[in-house]
Structures are given as C-alpha cells and as structure tokens.
Amino acid sequence: MHTPENLYADLAGYYDQFCHEVDYAEQCAFLKRAFDCLALSDGRQYLDLACGTGQHLAHMIKQGFVATGLDNSADMLQQAKARCPQADMLLCDLAEFDYHATFDLISCFLYSIHYSYPVSRLNETLRRAWSALKPGGVFVFNAVDARGIDSNRMITTRTQEGGNQLEFCSGWQYAGQGDAMTLQLTICCHTPNGVQQWQDAHTMTAISLPQLQHMLADIGFDVLLFEHDYNALIPWAGKSFNVIVAARKPL
C-alpha cells in the first residue's frame, strides 16, 4: 500500500502507460484551434498547468509555441523535462504560480483544475491565470459539473509493459452537496513476482458550471463554454455536464 503523498512520485515512470488512451494530439489540435479563433494577444508563449510528463507541452512545441510546464510533482517534471528539454519547468501548486502578463495561452486538461481545493483555492488559481495572461490571451481547460457525477461509475484501463500488466481504476465520488468530491484511484501492477498496488482518495473541488462561469466572469474573463468534443468548437448546449472552458482576458 502506498500513501497519497508519494503516489505520483511512485507512478511518474508509469504515468504515460496509465494514460495511453488519452489522445493528447487531439486535445492539442483543439487547443491550437481555440487559440487561433479566440486569442487576441501578440505571441505564442504557452503554459500548461498540471503538465504531468509533458505530453501537451511536446505537441504544442511542435506547433510553434514556447512552452512552460507547471506541476507539483518533481518526478513528473523530471519526465517532462526529458521529453521537452527546451521547455521551462516550474515546481509549484496550481494556486501559487506567480506571473504577470507573460502568456498568450494557458491550458489545464484531464480535469486537473479540480485539484485546486477548496473553492477559494480554485478561485485563486483562476485569478493567477488571469494575471499570468497577456491581454487577449486565452485560458483553456476542461471541467465537470458535480451535479452530473455518477458515483457508481468507475473507469478501468489496462495495458501491458514488458511482462507486467498495469490496471488503473478511477472514479469521482460526490455526496450531492458541498464543494468537495473525491477522486478514487486504485492502481495495480501485476508482475511475475507479485502485485504492487497504489490507492488514493484525493479531495477535489465540486462546483456547478454556472458557478464556474460566474467565478470567471467576476474575475474579468470573457467566458465561452464548449461541448466536450475535441474535434470541433461546438458551443455548449447546456445539457451535458462535461465542458471545455475557454476564458479570454480582454484587451
């Protein structure tokens, strides 16, 4: 059994295998499309929040962006630096980075914005993104409305690495009220010598999409919500509970 404190340090070397079903290229194509359509700033400085092993950074560098990655795990950043040696890396919590009018584009995918807990800390993360953007810059991230969480739904992915089988099971738990939801993780590595297991129950911020919209608007962002479809910029119809948020800092 491994404790939450060292979970991501333990898993840094396995992380890409656990996320092998994530289409980073598709997400970055959407990100570039949103930037081209919405950004009004004058450069291509890019910051990826909760960058993990640097998959988004690598794709955006190929598209001509000058990249910076932020993560609170030194082990993840080590992996990201190996993948993207030309990128700057910042070891920092989401609610503590401090830039002023530096970036044209900021992203935060894989629902990592919810790691800023509680709501007051999420608000601080959004405010710091506002400060870090140049006028006309865009902050793009995905989010889930807590009212749509199915606490009985768990997602399991499996992959092979050499003679080892990796199994990753995750799901959100929400009691139906309050600003806390839990990300439940159970991760197993089956080897010829036995089973290595990690477990984590990480508290994340539960928020409704209208609340999130109001929070962003109060900070000063122009807010657009899109359907959670990385193939096109489709305005949110108001029925689904997963969205992609594009928040632009006015000129």
PDB file of C-alpha atoms in Angstrom:
ATOM      1  CA  MET A   1       0.000   0.000   0.000  1.00  0.00           C
ATOM      2  CA  HIS A   2       1.273   3.448  -0.912  1.00  0.00           C
ATOM      3  CA  THR A   3       0.199   6.728   0.637  1.00  0.00           C
ATOM      4  CA  PRO A   4      -1.237   9.643  -1.388  1.00  0.00           C
ATOM      5  CA  GLU A   5       1.818  11.754  -0.596  1.00  0.00           C
ATOM      6  CA  ASN A   6       4.147   9.630  -2.701  1.00  0.00           C
ATOM      7  CA  LEU A   7       1.596   8.327  -5.212  1.00  0.00           C
ATOM      8  CA  TYR A   8       2.660  10.492  -8.142  1.00  0.00           C
ATOM      9  CA  ALA A   9       6.337  10.107  -7.334  1.00  0.00           C
ATOM     10  CA  ASP A  10       5.889   6.329  -7.466  1.00  0.00           C
ATOM     11  CA  LEU A  11       3.868   6.486 -10.682  1.00  0.00           C
ATOM     12  CA  ALA A  12       5.894   9.013 -12.692  1.00  0.00           C
ATOM     13  CA  GLY A  13       7.585   6.248 -14.660  1.00  0.00           C
ATOM     14  CA  TYR A  14       4.267   4.511 -15.342  1.00  0.00           C
ATOM     15  CA  TYR A  15       2.086   7.557 -15.933  1.00  0.00           C
ATOM     16  CA  ASP A  16       2.173   7.520 -19.726  1.00  0.00           C
ATOM     17  CA  GLN A  17       1.150   3.867 -19.745  1.00  0.00           C
ATOM     18  CA  PHE A  18      -1.806   4.587 -17.471  1.00  0.00           C
ATOM     19  CA  CYS A  19      -2.867   7.438 -19.771  1.00  0.00           C
ATOM     20  CA  HIS A  20      -2.256   5.558 -23.011  1.00  0.00           C
ATOM     21  CA  GLU A  21      -5.897   6.051 -24.075  1.00  0.00           C
ATOM     22  CA  VAL A  22      -5.658   9.844 -23.774  1.00  0.00           C
ATOM     23  CA  ASP A  23      -5.401  11.417 -27.224  1.00  0.00           C
ATOM     24  CA  TYR A  24      -3.009  14.260 -26.447  1.00  0.00           C
ATOM     25  CA  ALA A  25      -2.612  15.137 -30.126  1.00  0.00           C
ATOM     26  CA  GLU A  26      -6.381  15.579 -30.483  1.00  0.00           C
ATOM     27  CA  GLN A  27      -6.554  17.749 -27.355  1.00  0.00           C
ATOM     28  CA  CYS A  28      -3.690  19.923 -28.576  1.00  0.00           C
ATOM     29  CA  ALA A  29      -5.255  20.263 -32.023  1.00  0.00           C
ATOM     30  CA  PHE A  30      -8.367  21.599 -30.260  1.00  0.00           C
ATOM     31  CA  LEU A  31      -6.205  23.887 -28.137  1.00  0.00           C
ATOM     32  CA  LYS A  32      -4.487  25.329 -31.219  1.00  0.00           C
ATOM     33  CA  ARG A  33      -7.875  25.743 -32.948  1.00  0.00           C
ATOM     34  CA  ALA A  34      -9.293  27.603 -29.939  1.00  0.00           C
ATOM     35  CA  PHE A  35      -6.194  29.781 -29.750  1.00  0.00           C
ATOM     36  CA  ASP A  36      -6.371  30.686 -33.442  1.00  0.00           C
ATOM     37  CA  CYS A  37     -10.070  31.562 -33.160  1.00  0.00           C
ATOM     38  CA  LEU A  38     -10.105  33.381 -29.840  1.00  0.00           C
ATOM     39  CA  ALA A  39      -6.710  34.792 -28.860  1.00  0.00           C
ATOM     40  CA  LEU A  40      -6.052  38.487 -29.444  1.00  0.00           C
ATOM     41  CA  SER A  41      -2.572  38.705 -27.938  1.00  0.00           C
ATOM     42  CA  ASP A  42       0.641  39.050 -29.903  1.00  0.00           C
ATOM     43  CA  GLY A  43       2.708  35.931 -29.218  1.00  0.00           C
ATOM     44  CA  ARG A  44       2.904  32.185 -28.660  1.00  0.00           C
ATOM     45  CA  GLN A  45       4.027  31.875 -25.044  1.00  0.00           C
ATOM     46  CA  TYR A  46       2.326  28.793 -23.580  1.00  0.00           C
ATOM     47  CA  LEU A  47       1.852  27.499 -20.023  1.00  0.00           C
ATOM     48  CA  ASP A  48       0.451  24.054 -19.223  1.00  0.00           C
ATOM     49  CA  LEU A  49      -0.858  23.717 -15.667  1.00  0.00           C
ATOM     50  CA  ALA A  50      -0.535  20.250 -14.072  1.00  0.00           C
ATOM     51  CA  CYS A  51       1.625  19.290 -17.046  1.00  0.00           C
ATOM     52  CA  GLY A  52       2.459  15.789 -15.791  1.00  0.00           C
ATOM     53  CA  THR A  53       5.039  14.138 -18.050  1.00  0.00           C
ATOM     54  CA  GLY A  54       4.847  16.881 -20.669  1.00  0.00           C
ATOM     55  CA  GLN A  55       2.691  15.308 -23.369  1.00  0.00           C
ATOM     56  CA  HIS A  56       0.752  18.518 -24.080  1.00  0.00           C
ATOM     57  CA  LEU A  57       3.955  20.541 -23.980  1.00  0.00           C
ATOM     58  CA  ALA A  58       5.576  18.363 -26.642  1.00  0.00           C
ATOM     59  CA  HIS A  59       2.658  18.701 -29.042  1.00  0.00           C
ATOM     60  CA  MET A  60       2.379  22.461 -28.583  1.00  0.00           C
ATOM     61  CA  ILE A  61       6.117  22.958 -29.090  1.00  0.00           C
ATOM     62  CA  LYS A  62       5.743  21.180 -32.444  1.00  0.00           C
ATOM     63  CA  GLN A  63       3.070  23.749 -33.295  1.00  0.00           C
ATOM     64  CA  GLY A  64       5.458  26.624 -32.694  1.00  0.00           C
ATOM     65  CA  PHE A  65       4.734  27.565 -29.081  1.00  0.00           C
ATOM     66  CA  VAL A  66       7.354  28.469 -26.485  1.00  0.00           C
ATOM     67  CA  ALA A  67       6.380  26.239 -23.581  1.00  0.00           C
ATOM     68  CA  THR A  68       6.446  26.255 -19.798  1.00  0.00           C
ATOM     69  CA  GLY A  69       5.184  23.353 -17.701  1.00  0.00           C
ATOM     70  CA  LEU A  70       3.923  23.553 -14.120  1.00  0.00           C
ATOM     71  CA  ASP A  71       3.366  20.606 -11.783  1.00  0.00           C
ATOM     72  CA  ASN A  72       3.556  19.968  -8.044  1.00  0.00           C
ATOM     73  CA  SER A  73       5.459  16.689  -8.570  1.00  0.00           C
ATOM     74  CA  ALA A  74       9.214  16.931  -9.089  1.00  0.00           C
ATOM     75  CA  ASP A  75       9.205  13.399 -10.510  1.00  0.00           C
ATOM     76  CA  MET A  76       6.598  14.304 -13.122  1.00  0.00           C
ATOM     77  CA  LEU A  77       8.571  17.415 -14.071  1.00  0.00           C
ATOM     78  CA  GLN A  78      11.701  15.315 -14.463  1.00  0.00           C
ATOM     79  CA  GLN A  79       9.840  13.186 -17.002  1.00  0.00           C
ATOM     80  CA  ALA A  80       8.505  16.315 -18.727  1.00  0.00           C
ATOM     81  CA  LYS A  81      11.972  17.882 -18.948  1.00  0.00           C
ATOM     82  CA  ALA A  82      13.367  14.711 -20.512  1.00  0.00           C
ATOM     83  CA  ARG A  83      10.580  14.844 -23.119  1.00  0.00           C
ATOM     84  CA  CYS A  84      10.819  18.623 -23.683  1.00  0.00           C
ATOM     85  CA  PRO A  85      14.338  19.841 -22.828  1.00  0.00           C
ATOM     86  CA  GLN A  86      13.650  23.223 -24.446  1.00  0.00           C
ATOM     87  CA  ALA A  87      10.705  23.947 -22.127  1.00  0.00           C
ATOM     88  CA  ASP A  88      10.889  25.741 -18.801  1.00  0.00           C
ATOM     89  CA  MET A  89       9.561  23.826 -15.795  1.00  0.00           C
ATOM     90  CA  LEU A  90       8.057  25.175 -12.589  1.00  0.00           C
ATOM     91  CA  LEU A  91       7.593  23.072  -9.444  1.00  0.00           C
ATOM     92  CA  CYS A  92       4.564  24.719  -7.903  1.00  0.00           C
ATOM     93  CA  ASP A  93       0.992  24.240  -6.710  1.00  0.00           C
ATOM     94  CA  LEU A  94      -1.782  25.328  -9.064  1.00  0.00           C
ATOM     95  CA  ALA A  95      -2.850  28.151  -6.754  1.00  0.00           C
ATOM     96  CA  GLU A  96       0.662  29.525  -6.183  1.00  0.00           C
ATOM     97  CA  PHE A  97       2.257  30.340  -9.562  1.00  0.00           C
ATOM     98  CA  ASP A  98       3.099  33.995  -9.987  1.00  0.00           C
ATOM     99  CA  TYR A  99       3.453  35.539 -13.452  1.00  0.00           C
ATOM    100  CA  HIS A 100       2.304  38.890 -14.810  1.00  0.00           C
ATOM    101  CA  ALA A 101       1.134  39.280 -18.428  1.00  0.00           C
ATOM    102  CA  THR A 102       3.536  36.585 -19.630  1.00  0.00           C
ATOM    103  CA  PHE A 103       1.495  34.013 -21.577  1.00  0.00           C
ATOM    104  CA  ASP A 104      -0.701  34.043 -24.663  1.00  0.00           C
ATOM    105  CA  LEU A 105      -2.168  30.618 -23.910  1.00  0.00           C
ATOM    106  CA  ILE A 106      -2.663  28.608 -20.722  1.00  0.00           C
ATOM    107  CA  SER A 107      -4.142  25.122 -20.553  1.00  0.00           C
ATOM    108  CA  CYS A 108      -5.155  22.683 -17.838  1.00  0.00           C
ATOM    109  CA  PHE A 109      -6.541  19.380 -19.104  1.00  0.00           C
ATOM    110  CA  LEU A 110      -7.550  15.990 -17.650  1.00  0.00           C
ATOM    111  CA  TYR A 111      -9.860  17.855 -15.229  1.00  0.00           C
ATOM    112  CA  SER A 112      -6.810  18.887 -13.205  1.00  0.00           C
ATOM    113  CA  ILE A 113      -8.341  22.302 -12.427  1.00  0.00           C
ATOM    114  CA  HIS A 114     -10.446  20.488  -9.816  1.00  0.00           C
ATOM    115  CA  TYR A 115      -7.296  19.650  -7.836  1.00  0.00           C
ATOM    116  CA  SER A 116      -7.441  23.237  -6.549  1.00  0.00           C
ATOM    117  CA  TYR A 117      -9.453  22.591  -3.384  1.00  0.00           C
ATOM    118  CA  PRO A 118     -11.473  24.153  -1.786  1.00  0.00           C
ATOM    119  CA  VAL A 119     -13.444  26.645  -3.908  1.00  0.00           C
ATOM    120  CA  SER A 120     -11.421  29.549  -2.507  1.00  0.00           C
ATOM    121  CA  ARG A 121      -8.251  27.909  -3.793  1.00  0.00           C
ATOM    122  CA  LEU A 122      -9.829  27.240  -7.175  1.00  0.00           C
ATOM    123  CA  ASN A 123     -10.720  30.909  -7.337  1.00  0.00           C
ATOM    124  CA  GLU A 124      -7.096  31.782  -6.561  1.00  0.00           C
ATOM    125  CA  THR A 125      -5.886  29.507  -9.380  1.00  0.00           C
ATOM    126  CA  LEU A 126      -8.218  31.249 -11.826  1.00  0.00           C
ATOM    127  CA  ARG A 127      -7.063  34.668 -10.612  1.00  0.00           C
ATOM    128  CA  ARG A 128      -3.429  33.703 -11.074  1.00  0.00           C
ATOM    129  CA  ALA A 129      -4.193  32.521 -14.599  1.00  0.00           C
ATOM    130  CA  TRP A 130      -5.795  35.918 -15.255  1.00  0.00           C
ATOM    131  CA  SER A 131      -2.662  37.680 -14.001  1.00  0.00           C
ATOM    132  CA  ALA A 132      -0.349  35.412 -15.997  1.00  0.00           C
ATOM    133  CA  LEU A 133      -2.160  36.016 -19.311  1.00  0.00           C
ATOM    134  CA  LYS A 134      -1.344  38.863 -21.627  1.00  0.00           C
ATOM    135  CA  PRO A 135      -4.367  40.989 -22.588  1.00  0.00           C
ATOM    136  CA  GLY A 136      -6.148  38.998 -25.274  1.00  0.00           C
ATOM    137  CA  GLY A 137      -4.672  35.721 -24.032  1.00  0.00           C
ATOM    138  CA  VAL A 138      -6.772  32.597 -23.526  1.00  0.00           C
ATOM    139  CA  PHE A 139      -7.080  30.036 -20.721  1.00  0.00           C
ATOM    140  CA  VAL A 140      -8.475  26.682 -21.890  1.00  0.00           C
ATOM    141  CA  PHE A 141      -9.372  23.822 -19.540  1.00  0.00           C
ATOM    142  CA  ASN A 142     -11.945  21.101 -19.076  1.00  0.00           C
ATOM    143  CA  ALA A 143     -14.311  20.868 -16.130  1.00  0.00           C
ATOM    144  CA  VAL A 144     -17.138  18.715 -14.789  1.00  0.00           C
ATOM    145  CA  ASP A 145     -20.376  19.855 -13.166  1.00  0.00           C
ATOM    146  CA  ALA A 146     -20.600  17.992  -9.836  1.00  0.00           C
ATOM    147  CA  ARG A 147     -24.357  17.620 -10.308  1.00  0.00           C
ATOM    148  CA  GLY A 148     -23.709  15.194 -13.153  1.00  0.00           C
ATOM    149  CA  ILE A 149     -21.277  12.910 -11.326  1.00  0.00           C
ATOM    150  CA  ASP A 150     -22.292   9.257 -11.173  1.00  0.00           C
ATOM    151  CA  SER A 151     -20.641   7.964  -8.009  1.00  0.00           C
ATOM    152  CA  ASN A 152     -21.267   4.386  -9.125  1.00  0.00           C
ATOM    153  CA  ARG A 153     -19.243   4.773 -12.318  1.00  0.00           C
ATOM    154  CA  MET A 154     -15.615   3.691 -12.317  1.00  0.00           C
ATOM    155  CA  ILE A 155     -13.363   3.646 -15.371  1.00  0.00           C
ATOM    156  CA  THR A 156     -10.780   0.887 -15.742  1.00  0.00           C
ATOM    157  CA  THR A 157      -7.949   0.844 -18.254  1.00  0.00           C
ATOM    158  CA  ARG A 158      -5.382  -1.908 -18.743  1.00  0.00           C
ATOM    159  CA  THR A 159      -2.100  -2.015 -20.588  1.00  0.00           C
ATOM    160  CA  GLN A 160       0.966  -4.219 -20.879  1.00  0.00           C
ATOM    161  CA  GLU A 161       4.562  -3.166 -20.298  1.00  0.00           C
ATOM    162  CA  GLY A 162       7.003  -5.974 -20.925  1.00  0.00           C
ATOM    163  CA  GLY A 163       5.833  -8.872 -18.792  1.00  0.00           C
ATOM    164  CA  ASN A 164       3.841  -6.614 -16.473  1.00  0.00           C
ATOM    165  CA  GLN A 165       0.112  -5.861 -16.630  1.00  0.00           C
ATOM    166  CA  LEU A 166      -0.953  -2.415 -15.444  1.00  0.00           C
ATOM    167  CA  GLU A 167      -4.516  -1.759 -14.285  1.00  0.00           C
ATOM    168  CA  PHE A 168      -5.830   1.710 -13.490  1.00  0.00           C
ATOM    169  CA  CYS A 169      -9.297   2.217 -11.985  1.00  0.00           C
ATOM    170  CA  SER A 170     -10.661   5.696 -11.228  1.00  0.00           C
ATOM    171  CA  GLY A 171     -13.917   7.455 -10.485  1.00  0.00           C
ATOM    172  CA  TRP A 172     -15.384  10.508  -8.782  1.00  0.00           C
ATOM    173  CA  GLN A 173     -17.492  10.251  -5.649  1.00  0.00           C
ATOM    174  CA  TYR A 174     -19.857  13.108  -4.738  1.00  0.00           C
ATOM    175  CA  ALA A 175     -22.332  13.204  -1.872  1.00  0.00           C
ATOM    176  CA  GLY A 176     -24.654  15.617  -3.691  1.00  0.00           C
ATOM    177  CA  GLN A 177     -23.876  18.737  -1.679  1.00  0.00           C
ATOM    178  CA  GLY A 178     -20.929  20.852  -0.622  1.00  0.00           C
ATOM    179  CA  ASP A 179     -17.759  21.773  -2.503  1.00  0.00           C
ATOM    180  CA  ALA A 180     -15.839  18.511  -2.005  1.00  0.00           C
ATOM    181  CA  MET A 181     -15.749  15.476  -4.262  1.00  0.00           C
ATOM    182  CA  THR A 182     -13.298  12.611  -4.100  1.00  0.00           C
ATOM    183  CA  LEU A 183     -11.209  11.108  -6.863  1.00  0.00           C
ATOM    184  CA  GLN A 184     -10.856   7.421  -6.043  1.00  0.00           C
ATOM    185  CA  LEU A 185      -7.848   5.669  -7.567  1.00  0.00           C
ATOM    186  CA  THR A 186      -6.846   2.027  -7.427  1.00  0.00           C
ATOM    187  CA  ILE A 187      -3.768   1.107  -9.413  1.00  0.00           C
ATOM    188  CA  CYS A 188      -2.194  -2.326  -9.721  1.00  0.00           C
ATOM    189  CA  CYS A 189       0.979  -3.533 -11.380  1.00  0.00           C
ATOM    190  CA  HIS A 190       0.915  -7.303 -11.864  1.00  0.00           C
ATOM    191  CA  THR A 191       4.442  -8.696 -12.221  1.00  0.00           C
ATOM    192  CA  PRO A 192       5.826 -12.242 -12.248  1.00  0.00           C
ATOM    193  CA  ASN A 193       6.944 -11.591  -8.666  1.00  0.00           C
ATOM    194  CA  GLY A 194       3.566 -10.428  -7.363  1.00  0.00           C
ATOM    195  CA  VAL A 195       1.260  -7.417  -7.300  1.00  0.00           C
ATOM    196  CA  GLN A 196       2.232  -3.846  -6.484  1.00  0.00           C
ATOM    197  CA  GLN A 197      -0.716  -1.639  -5.566  1.00  0.00           C
ATOM    198  CA  TRP A 198      -1.372   2.042  -5.033  1.00  0.00           C
ATOM    199  CA  GLN A 199      -4.539   3.589  -3.627  1.00  0.00           C
ATOM    200  CA  ASP A 200      -5.547   7.199  -3.280  1.00  0.00           C
ATOM    201  CA  ALA A 201      -8.653   9.166  -2.318  1.00  0.00           C
ATOM    202  CA  HIS A 202      -7.926  12.724  -3.364  1.00  0.00           C
ATOM    203  CA  THR A 203     -10.265  15.566  -2.403  1.00  0.00           C
ATOM    204  CA  MET A 204     -11.150  17.806  -5.353  1.00  0.00           C
ATOM    205  CA  THR A 205     -13.386  20.846  -5.768  1.00  0.00           C
ATOM    206  CA  ALA A 206     -17.016  20.159  -6.641  1.00  0.00           C
ATOM    207  CA  ILE A 207     -18.642  23.038  -8.486  1.00  0.00           C
ATOM    208  CA  SER A 208     -21.518  23.601 -10.896  1.00  0.00           C
ATOM    209  CA  LEU A 209     -20.869  25.032 -14.339  1.00  0.00           C
ATOM    210  CA  PRO A 210     -22.964  28.166 -13.648  1.00  0.00           C
ATOM    211  CA  GLN A 211     -20.875  28.749 -10.506  1.00  0.00           C
ATOM    212  CA  LEU A 212     -17.685  28.362 -12.509  1.00  0.00           C
ATOM    213  CA  GLN A 213     -18.931  30.749 -15.195  1.00  0.00           C
ATOM    214  CA  HIS A 214     -19.799  33.382 -12.604  1.00  0.00           C
ATOM    215  CA  MET A 215     -16.440  32.981 -10.879  1.00  0.00           C
ATOM    216  CA  LEU A 216     -14.567  33.517 -14.139  1.00  0.00           C
ATOM    217  CA  ALA A 217     -16.754  36.454 -15.147  1.00  0.00           C
ATOM    218  CA  ASP A 218     -16.267  38.110 -11.728  1.00  0.00           C
ATOM    219  CA  ILE A 219     -12.508  37.927 -12.247  1.00  0.00           C
ATOM    220  CA  GLY A 220     -12.954  39.663 -15.596  1.00  0.00           C
ATOM    221  CA  PHE A 221     -12.741  36.869 -18.164  1.00  0.00           C
ATOM    222  CA  ASP A 222     -14.853  36.651 -21.279  1.00  0.00           C
ATOM    223  CA  VAL A 223     -16.177  33.087 -20.921  1.00  0.00           C
ATOM    224  CA  LEU A 224     -17.162  30.583 -23.585  1.00  0.00           C
ATOM    225  CA  LEU A 225     -18.222  27.002 -22.884  1.00  0.00           C
ATOM    226  CA  PHE A 226     -17.854  24.286 -25.495  1.00  0.00           C
ATOM    227  CA  GLU A 227     -19.119  20.747 -25.698  1.00  0.00           C
ATOM    228  CA  HIS A 228     -16.543  18.211 -24.528  1.00  0.00           C
ATOM    229  CA  ASP A 229     -15.627  17.309 -28.100  1.00  0.00           C
ATOM    230  CA  TYR A 230     -12.046  17.884 -29.188  1.00  0.00           C
ATOM    231  CA  ASN A 231     -12.867  17.547 -32.885  1.00  0.00           C
ATOM    232  CA  ALA A 232     -14.667  20.888 -33.223  1.00  0.00           C
ATOM    233  CA  LEU A 233     -15.521  24.137 -31.434  1.00  0.00           C
ATOM    234  CA  ILE A 234     -19.150  23.351 -30.619  1.00  0.00           C
ATOM    235  CA  PRO A 235     -20.911  25.787 -28.261  1.00  0.00           C
ATOM    236  CA  TRP A 236     -22.223  24.099 -25.122  1.00  0.00           C
ATOM    237  CA  ALA A 237     -25.945  23.356 -25.408  1.00  0.00           C
ATOM    238  CA  GLY A 238     -26.421  23.399 -21.637  1.00  0.00           C
ATOM    239  CA  LYS A 239     -27.381  19.729 -21.307  1.00  0.00           C
ATOM    240  CA  SER A 240     -24.114  17.874 -20.716  1.00  0.00           C
ATOM    241  CA  PHE A 241     -22.085  18.004 -17.514  1.00  0.00           C
ATOM    242  CA  ASN A 242     -18.593  17.948 -19.040  1.00  0.00           C
ATOM    243  CA  VAL A 243     -17.342  21.021 -20.905  1.00  0.00           C
ATOM    244  CA  ILE A 244     -14.259  22.674 -22.307  1.00  0.00           C
ATOM    245  CA  VAL A 245     -13.895  26.211 -20.985  1.00  0.00           C
ATOM    246  CA  ALA A 246     -12.248  28.998 -22.970  1.00  0.00           C
ATOM    247  CA  ALA A 247     -11.697  32.106 -20.835  1.00  0.00           C
ATOM    248  CA  ARG A 248     -10.187  35.129 -22.578  1.00  0.00           C
ATOM    249  CA  LYS A 249      -8.616  38.122 -20.865  1.00  0.00           C
ATOM    250  CA  PRO A 250      -9.972  41.237 -22.594  1.00  0.00           C
ATOM    251  CA  LEU A 251      -7.637  43.676 -24.338  1.00  0.00           C
TER     252      LEU A 251
END
